[in-house]
Short mmCIF file of C-alpha atoms and ligand atoms in Angstrom, two decimals:
data_model
loop_
_atom_site.label_atom_id
_atom_site.label_comp_id
_atom_site.label_asym_id
_atom_site.label_seq_id
_atom_site.Cartn_x
_atom_site.Cartn_y
_atom_site.Cartn_z
CA UNK A 1 85.60 131.07 94.82
CA UNK A 2 82.31 129.23 94.41
CA UNK A 3 80.49 127.90 91.39
CA UNK A 4 76.93 127.65 92.67
CA UNK A 5 74.54 128.16 95.55
CA UNK A 6 71.64 125.74 95.44
CA UNK A 7 68.55 126.34 97.55
CA UNK A 8 65.97 123.76 98.70
CA UNK A 9 68.53 120.99 98.54
CA UNK A 10 67.31 117.74 100.13
CA UNK A 11 70.19 115.36 99.33
CA UNK A 12 73.07 117.04 101.15
CA UNK A 13 72.25 116.40 104.79
CA UNK A 14 69.12 116.55 106.93
CA UNK A 15 66.08 118.70 106.15
CA UNK A 16 65.88 121.47 103.61
CA UNK A 17 69.29 122.97 102.99
CA UNK A 18 71.20 125.56 101.06
CA UNK A 19 74.26 124.01 99.45
CA UNK A 20 77.22 126.23 98.71
CA UNK A 21 79.50 124.68 96.08
CA UNK A 22 83.15 125.68 96.39
CA UNK A 23 85.42 125.78 93.35
CA UNK A 24 88.67 123.86 93.36
CA UNK A 25 89.40 120.24 94.18
CA UNK A 26 92.68 118.32 94.61
CA UNK A 27 91.03 115.15 93.27
CA UNK A 28 90.12 114.40 89.68
CA UNK A 29 87.75 111.43 90.01
CA UNK A 30 86.91 109.81 86.70
CA UNK A 31 83.18 109.99 87.52
CA UNK A 32 83.19 113.55 88.94
CA UNK A 33 79.70 114.94 88.39
CA UNK A 34 80.86 118.55 88.83
CA UNK A 35 83.88 118.67 86.50
CA UNK A 36 83.54 122.45 86.25
CA UNK A 37 84.43 122.58 89.95
CA UNK A 38 87.87 120.97 89.78
CA UNK A 39 89.74 124.11 88.72
CA UNK A 40 90.06 127.27 90.78
CA UNK A 41 89.87 129.23 87.57
CA UNK A 42 86.39 130.08 86.19
CA UNK A 43 85.44 127.59 83.50
CA UNK A 44 83.73 128.33 80.19
CA UNK A 45 80.89 125.99 79.29
CA UNK A 46 79.31 125.87 75.85
CA UNK A 47 76.11 123.82 75.62
CA UNK A 48 75.69 123.01 71.97
CA UNK A 49 72.12 121.80 72.47
CA UNK A 50 71.04 125.32 73.46
CA UNK A 51 73.02 127.11 70.77
CA UNK A 52 71.04 128.93 68.05
CA UNK A 53 74.06 129.19 65.75
CA UNK A 54 73.50 132.93 65.48
CA UNK A 55 77.23 133.72 65.42
CA UNK A 56 76.94 136.68 67.82
CA UNK A 57 79.63 135.27 70.10
CA UNK A 58 82.02 134.83 67.15
CA UNK A 59 81.77 138.51 66.30
CA UNK A 60 81.97 139.60 69.93
CA UNK A 61 85.08 137.65 70.97
CA UNK A 62 88.01 140.10 71.06
CA UNK A 63 90.51 137.24 70.82
CA UNK A 64 89.04 135.55 67.76
CA UNK A 65 88.77 132.40 69.87
CA UNK A 66 85.35 131.28 68.63
CA UNK A 67 84.38 129.92 65.25
CA UNK A 68 81.43 128.27 63.63
CA UNK A 69 82.22 124.82 62.33
CA UNK A 70 80.45 124.36 59.00
CA UNK A 71 78.87 121.10 58.05
CA UNK A 72 77.39 120.31 54.65
CA UNK A 73 75.71 117.03 55.52
CA UNK A 74 73.45 118.40 58.17
CA UNK A 75 69.70 117.78 58.21
CA UNK A 76 69.25 121.54 58.22
CA UNK A 77 70.49 121.54 54.63
CA UNK A 78 67.31 119.89 53.39
CA UNK A 79 66.61 122.73 50.95
CA UNK A 80 69.94 122.38 49.25
CA UNK A 81 72.65 119.80 49.68
CA UNK A 82 75.21 122.49 48.86
CA UNK A 83 74.16 125.06 51.43
CA UNK A 84 76.80 125.54 54.09
CA UNK A 85 75.24 125.69 57.54
CA UNK A 86 76.94 125.87 60.91
CA UNK A 87 77.12 122.56 62.69
CA UNK A 88 78.81 123.58 65.93
CA UNK A 89 80.44 126.44 67.75
CA UNK A 90 84.06 125.72 68.59
CA UNK A 91 86.17 127.64 71.10
CA UNK A 92 89.93 127.69 71.14
CA UNK A 93 90.45 127.51 74.88
CA UNK A 94 94.15 128.35 74.52
CA UNK A 95 93.23 131.73 73.06
CA UNK A 96 90.37 132.40 75.49
CA UNK A 97 91.26 135.02 78.11
CA UNK A 98 88.03 134.44 80.10
CA UNK A 99 86.89 138.00 79.47
CA UNK A 100 83.28 136.75 79.46
CA UNK A 101 82.25 139.05 76.58
CA UNK A 102 80.64 136.14 74.75
CA UNK A 103 78.41 135.36 77.73
CA UNK A 104 76.78 138.78 77.54
CA UNK A 105 76.11 138.41 73.81
CA UNK A 106 74.58 134.92 73.99
CA UNK A 107 70.87 135.28 74.51
CA UNK A 108 70.15 131.56 74.41
CA UNK A 109 72.22 130.89 77.52
CA UNK A 110 74.37 128.38 75.61
CA UNK A 111 77.52 129.98 76.99
CA UNK A 112 78.15 130.24 80.70
CA UNK A 113 80.99 130.74 83.10
CA UNK A 114 81.23 128.56 86.17
CA UNK A 115 83.10 129.96 89.15
CA UNK A 116 83.01 133.39 90.76
CA UNK A 117 84.54 135.16 93.70
CA UNK A 118 82.16 136.05 96.51
CA UNK A 119 82.50 137.45 99.99
CA UNK A 120 81.36 135.71 103.16
CA UNK A 121 78.72 138.43 103.53
CA UNK A 122 77.34 137.79 100.03
CA UNK A 123 76.99 134.08 100.73
CA UNK A 124 75.44 134.68 104.13
CA UNK A 125 72.85 137.06 102.70
CA UNK A 126 71.53 134.22 100.56
CA UNK A 127 71.86 131.64 103.30
CA UNK A 128 69.97 133.72 105.86
CA UNK A 129 66.97 134.26 103.59
CA UNK A 130 66.16 130.55 103.93
CA UNK A 131 66.28 130.36 107.72
CA UNK A 132 62.50 129.73 108.04
CA UNK A 133 62.90 126.62 105.84
CA UNK A 134 65.79 125.32 107.94
CA UNK A 135 63.76 125.84 111.09
CA UNK A 136 60.70 124.08 109.69
CA UNK A 137 62.65 121.05 108.45
CA UNK A 138 65.65 120.78 110.80
CA UNK A 139 67.77 121.69 107.80
CA UNK A 140 70.68 124.08 107.39
CA UNK A 141 73.63 124.80 105.17
CA UNK A 142 75.98 122.36 103.44
CA UNK A 143 79.37 123.37 102.12
CA UNK A 144 80.25 121.18 99.18
CA UNK A 145 82.22 121.44 95.97
CA UNK A 146 84.70 120.89 94.57
CA UNK A 147 86.37 120.48 97.91
CA UNK A 148 85.44 123.04 100.58
CA UNK A 149 88.52 122.25 102.69
CA UNK A 150 90.73 123.62 99.94
CA UNK A 151 89.64 127.15 100.96
CA UNK A 152 90.02 126.82 104.74
CA UNK A 153 89.91 130.51 105.63
CA UNK A 154 86.74 131.18 103.65
CA UNK A 155 85.11 127.99 104.91
CA UNK A 156 86.03 128.75 108.49
CA UNK A 157 84.53 132.26 108.32
CA UNK A 158 81.33 130.91 106.79
CA UNK A 159 81.03 128.28 109.51
CA UNK A 160 81.49 130.88 112.23
CA UNK A 161 78.90 133.14 110.56
CA UNK A 162 76.43 130.21 110.49
CA UNK A 163 77.15 129.45 114.16
CA UNK A 164 76.32 133.04 115.04
CA UNK A 165 72.94 132.58 113.33
CA UNK A 166 72.45 129.13 114.92
CA UNK A 167 72.26 127.52 111.49
CA UNK A 168 73.04 123.79 111.28
CA UNK A 169 76.16 123.17 109.19
CA UNK A 170 77.40 120.23 107.16
CA UNK A 171 80.67 119.90 105.26
CA UNK A 172 80.77 117.53 102.31
CA UNK A 173 84.39 116.47 101.85
CA UNK A 174 86.67 113.99 100.13
CA UNK A 175 88.75 114.05 103.33
CA UNK A 176 91.93 114.68 101.34
CA UNK A 177 93.42 117.45 103.43
CA UNK A 178 96.01 118.21 106.03
CA UNK A 179 94.60 117.51 109.51
CA UNK A 180 95.38 121.13 110.46
CA UNK A 181 92.50 122.21 108.25
CA UNK A 182 90.07 119.86 110.03
CA UNK A 183 91.44 121.19 113.31
CA UNK A 184 90.64 124.74 112.20
CA UNK A 185 87.02 124.06 111.27
CA UNK A 186 85.78 120.95 113.04
CA UNK A 187 84.28 122.58 116.14
CA UNK A 188 81.90 124.61 114.01
CA UNK A 189 80.71 121.67 111.90
CA UNK A 190 77.56 119.82 112.99
CA UNK A 191 77.86 117.04 110.44
CA UNK A 192 80.54 115.76 108.10
CA UNK A 193 79.45 114.10 104.85
CA UNK A 194 82.58 112.09 104.16
CA UNK A 195 83.30 110.32 100.86
CA UNK A 196 84.76 106.84 100.84
CA UNK A 197 85.61 105.83 97.31
CA UNK A 198 88.10 102.96 97.28
CA UNK A 199 90.15 101.07 99.86
CA UNK A 200 93.06 99.97 97.66
CA UNK A 201 95.58 102.82 97.63
CA UNK A 202 97.06 102.21 94.16
CA UNK A 203 93.61 101.90 92.61
CA UNK A 204 92.40 104.97 94.51
CA UNK A 205 95.28 106.97 93.07
CA UNK A 206 94.56 105.66 89.61
CA UNK A 207 90.92 106.78 89.53
CA UNK A 208 91.00 109.90 91.75
CA UNK A 209 94.54 111.18 91.24
CA UNK A 210 95.42 111.10 94.97
CA UNK A 211 96.40 108.44 97.55
CA UNK A 212 93.93 107.45 100.26
CA UNK A 213 95.85 106.87 103.57
CA UNK A 214 95.38 110.49 104.69
CA UNK A 215 91.65 110.24 103.84
CA UNK A 216 91.19 107.12 105.98
CA UNK A 217 93.27 108.55 108.80
CA UNK A 218 91.32 111.84 108.89
CA UNK A 219 88.03 109.92 108.92
CA UNK A 220 89.17 107.84 111.87
CA UNK A 221 90.32 110.95 113.76
CA UNK A 222 87.02 112.76 113.20
CA UNK A 223 85.05 109.81 114.52
CA UNK A 224 87.40 109.41 117.47
CA UNK A 225 86.84 113.08 118.30
CA UNK A 226 83.14 112.16 118.40
CA UNK A 227 82.07 114.28 115.45
CA UNK A 228 78.94 113.29 113.60
CA UNK A 229 80.04 111.67 110.35
CA UNK A 230 77.86 110.28 107.59
CA UNK A 231 80.04 108.29 105.19
CA UNK A 232 79.03 108.44 101.54
CA UNK A 233 80.02 105.70 99.10
CA UNK A 234 79.37 106.31 95.40
CA UNK A 235 78.78 102.85 93.93
CA UNK A 236 80.38 102.85 90.49
CA UNK A 237 80.20 99.71 88.35
CA UNK A 238 83.64 98.47 87.37
CA UNK A 239 85.39 100.90 89.73
CA UNK A 240 84.49 100.08 93.32
CA UNK A 241 81.58 97.62 93.29
CA UNK A 242 83.76 94.49 93.43
CA UNK A 243 83.53 92.17 96.39
CA UNK A 244 87.09 92.85 97.56
CA UNK A 245 86.48 96.59 97.84
CA UNK A 246 83.13 96.11 99.56
CA UNK A 247 84.70 93.74 102.10
CA UNK A 248 87.60 96.11 102.85
CA UNK A 249 85.27 99.13 103.06
CA UNK A 250 82.90 97.30 105.40
CA UNK A 251 85.76 96.09 107.63
CA UNK A 252 87.23 99.57 107.88
CA UNK A 253 83.91 101.29 108.59
CA UNK A 254 82.91 98.67 111.12
CA UNK A 255 86.19 99.29 112.96
CA UNK A 256 85.27 102.95 113.59
CA UNK A 257 83.73 103.74 116.99
CA UNK A 258 80.52 105.37 115.76
CA UNK A 259 79.06 106.63 112.49
CA UNK A 260 75.79 108.40 111.73
CA UNK A 261 75.43 105.93 108.91
CA UNK A 262 76.68 104.97 105.48
CA UNK A 263 74.95 106.43 102.46
CA UNK A 264 75.21 104.30 99.35
CA UNK A 265 74.80 106.42 96.25
CA UNK A 266 74.35 104.89 92.80
CA UNK A 267 76.58 106.26 90.04
CA UNK A 268 74.78 108.21 87.32
CA UNK A 269 76.07 109.56 84.04
CA UNK A 270 74.11 112.80 83.78
CA UNK A 271 77.33 114.79 84.12
CA UNK A 272 78.42 113.62 80.67
CA UNK A 273 76.83 116.71 79.05
CA UNK A 274 78.97 118.92 81.27
CA UNK A 275 82.14 117.26 80.01
CA UNK A 276 81.03 117.99 76.46
CA UNK A 277 80.29 121.60 77.40
CA UNK A 278 83.82 121.87 78.81
CA UNK A 279 85.36 120.17 75.74
CA UNK A 280 86.69 117.35 77.91
CA UNK A 281 86.63 113.61 77.50
CA UNK A 282 84.33 111.68 79.78
CA UNK A 283 86.42 108.69 80.76
CA UNK A 284 83.47 106.60 81.98
CA UNK A 285 81.42 106.94 78.80
CA UNK A 286 79.38 103.77 78.43
CA UNK A 287 79.34 102.97 82.13
CA UNK A 288 75.78 102.27 83.18
CA UNK A 289 74.32 103.13 86.58
CA UNK A 290 74.15 100.16 88.96
CA UNK A 291 70.92 98.20 88.83
CA UNK A 292 68.53 98.37 91.77
CA UNK A 293 69.42 94.76 92.49
CA UNK A 294 73.15 95.58 92.63
CA UNK A 295 72.47 98.50 94.98
CA UNK A 296 70.38 96.33 97.28
CA UNK A 297 72.97 93.56 97.24
CA UNK A 298 75.75 95.97 98.21
CA UNK A 299 73.53 97.49 100.92
CA UNK A 300 72.70 94.08 102.38
CA UNK A 301 76.36 93.14 102.37
CA UNK A 302 77.37 96.32 104.24
CA UNK A 303 74.51 95.80 106.68
CA UNK A 304 75.94 92.41 107.58
CA UNK A 305 78.81 94.35 109.23
CA UNK A 306 76.29 96.13 111.49
CA UNK A 307 76.50 99.34 109.49
CA UNK A 308 73.45 101.57 109.21
CA UNK A 309 72.88 101.91 105.47
CA UNK A 310 70.97 104.64 103.70
CA UNK A 311 70.24 103.99 100.01
CA UNK A 312 70.22 106.83 97.46
S1 LIG B 401 85.45 134.51 77.31
FE1 LIG B 401 86.21 136.23 76.01
S2 LIG B 401 88.06 135.40 75.04
FE2 LIG B 401 86.93 133.63 75.86
S3 LIG B 401 85.68 132.91 74.15
FE3 LIG B 401 84.39 134.34 75.34
S4 LIG B 401 84.69 136.35 74.36
FE4 LIG B 401 86.34 135.01 73.64
S1 LIG B 402 76.74 130.30 71.62
FE1 LIG B 402 75.10 131.82 71.81
S2 LIG B 402 75.87 133.64 70.73
FE2 LIG B 402 77.17 131.92 70.11
S3 LIG B 402 76.25 131.13 68.23
FE3 LIG B 402 75.35 129.95 69.91
S4 LIG B 402 73.47 131.05 70.48
FE4 LIG B 402 74.71 132.46 69.22
#
């Protein structure tokens, strides 16, 4: 189950890459920028900004799950204050059976489903088309998500298929997995992009839904097995940018034998529209991205522990 394949990606490892986004994730980070990826089940998105209010989906839905929400005080009522005009399309997600009929009837593209089953061959067909770009740029394929380790059999087959084609592979992971899964895949992975969110276990659980000891332990094991690991820290104001967390993160990372580097990525809130499209609350509404100064300060601090820092 994947929810996207993105070509010409330049932020998910070296060179030009194809990123395959797996569906399903055991974490539920408050700032998740792919909230449609958390569930294994395909997710219905309705983007109100693209909706033409034509009502075609309402008529098409066999479950009667969609309705137009009328609004009398809308600027579209300029001609008459009493004219009822639709203000929004609302979907009763309890009634929705995910039949996808409404997607076919919506010509504006306001309704979409995220998540589909694919075979290894189908993914590889797309991946292989880009081989000239990988060769030109020392790029390759990145498996991301969601959490790719949550589908170990599928991931493992894709990694083997890439190996056969001599395609560089990266796995972007939260690290929250049984070590057996790493054991199954690690020899066919050229680079791990490994998230480090928070050092305090209780706080980690609070904001991601899972504890962190297994994440830290797996990271240490990977490095000790001499795998290439690029650690990625999302810097999120009010969540993990405090001095205590930076100190503990720096101490832990500096204690590891060897890292490719530490990528510091500034939080952004562009995923907020996706939460609206999924009819979910965005818990970090109002949180602003870190300033350039705050990013530089955190980078300088981490550098003081002899860590190689890459700023995003
Ligand atoms: S996916 Fe099917 S059941 Fe769900 S809202 Fe669309 S038409 Fe209705
Ligand atoms: S979601 Fe699509 S089909 Fe439904 S009212 Fe909006 S534009 Fe029309």
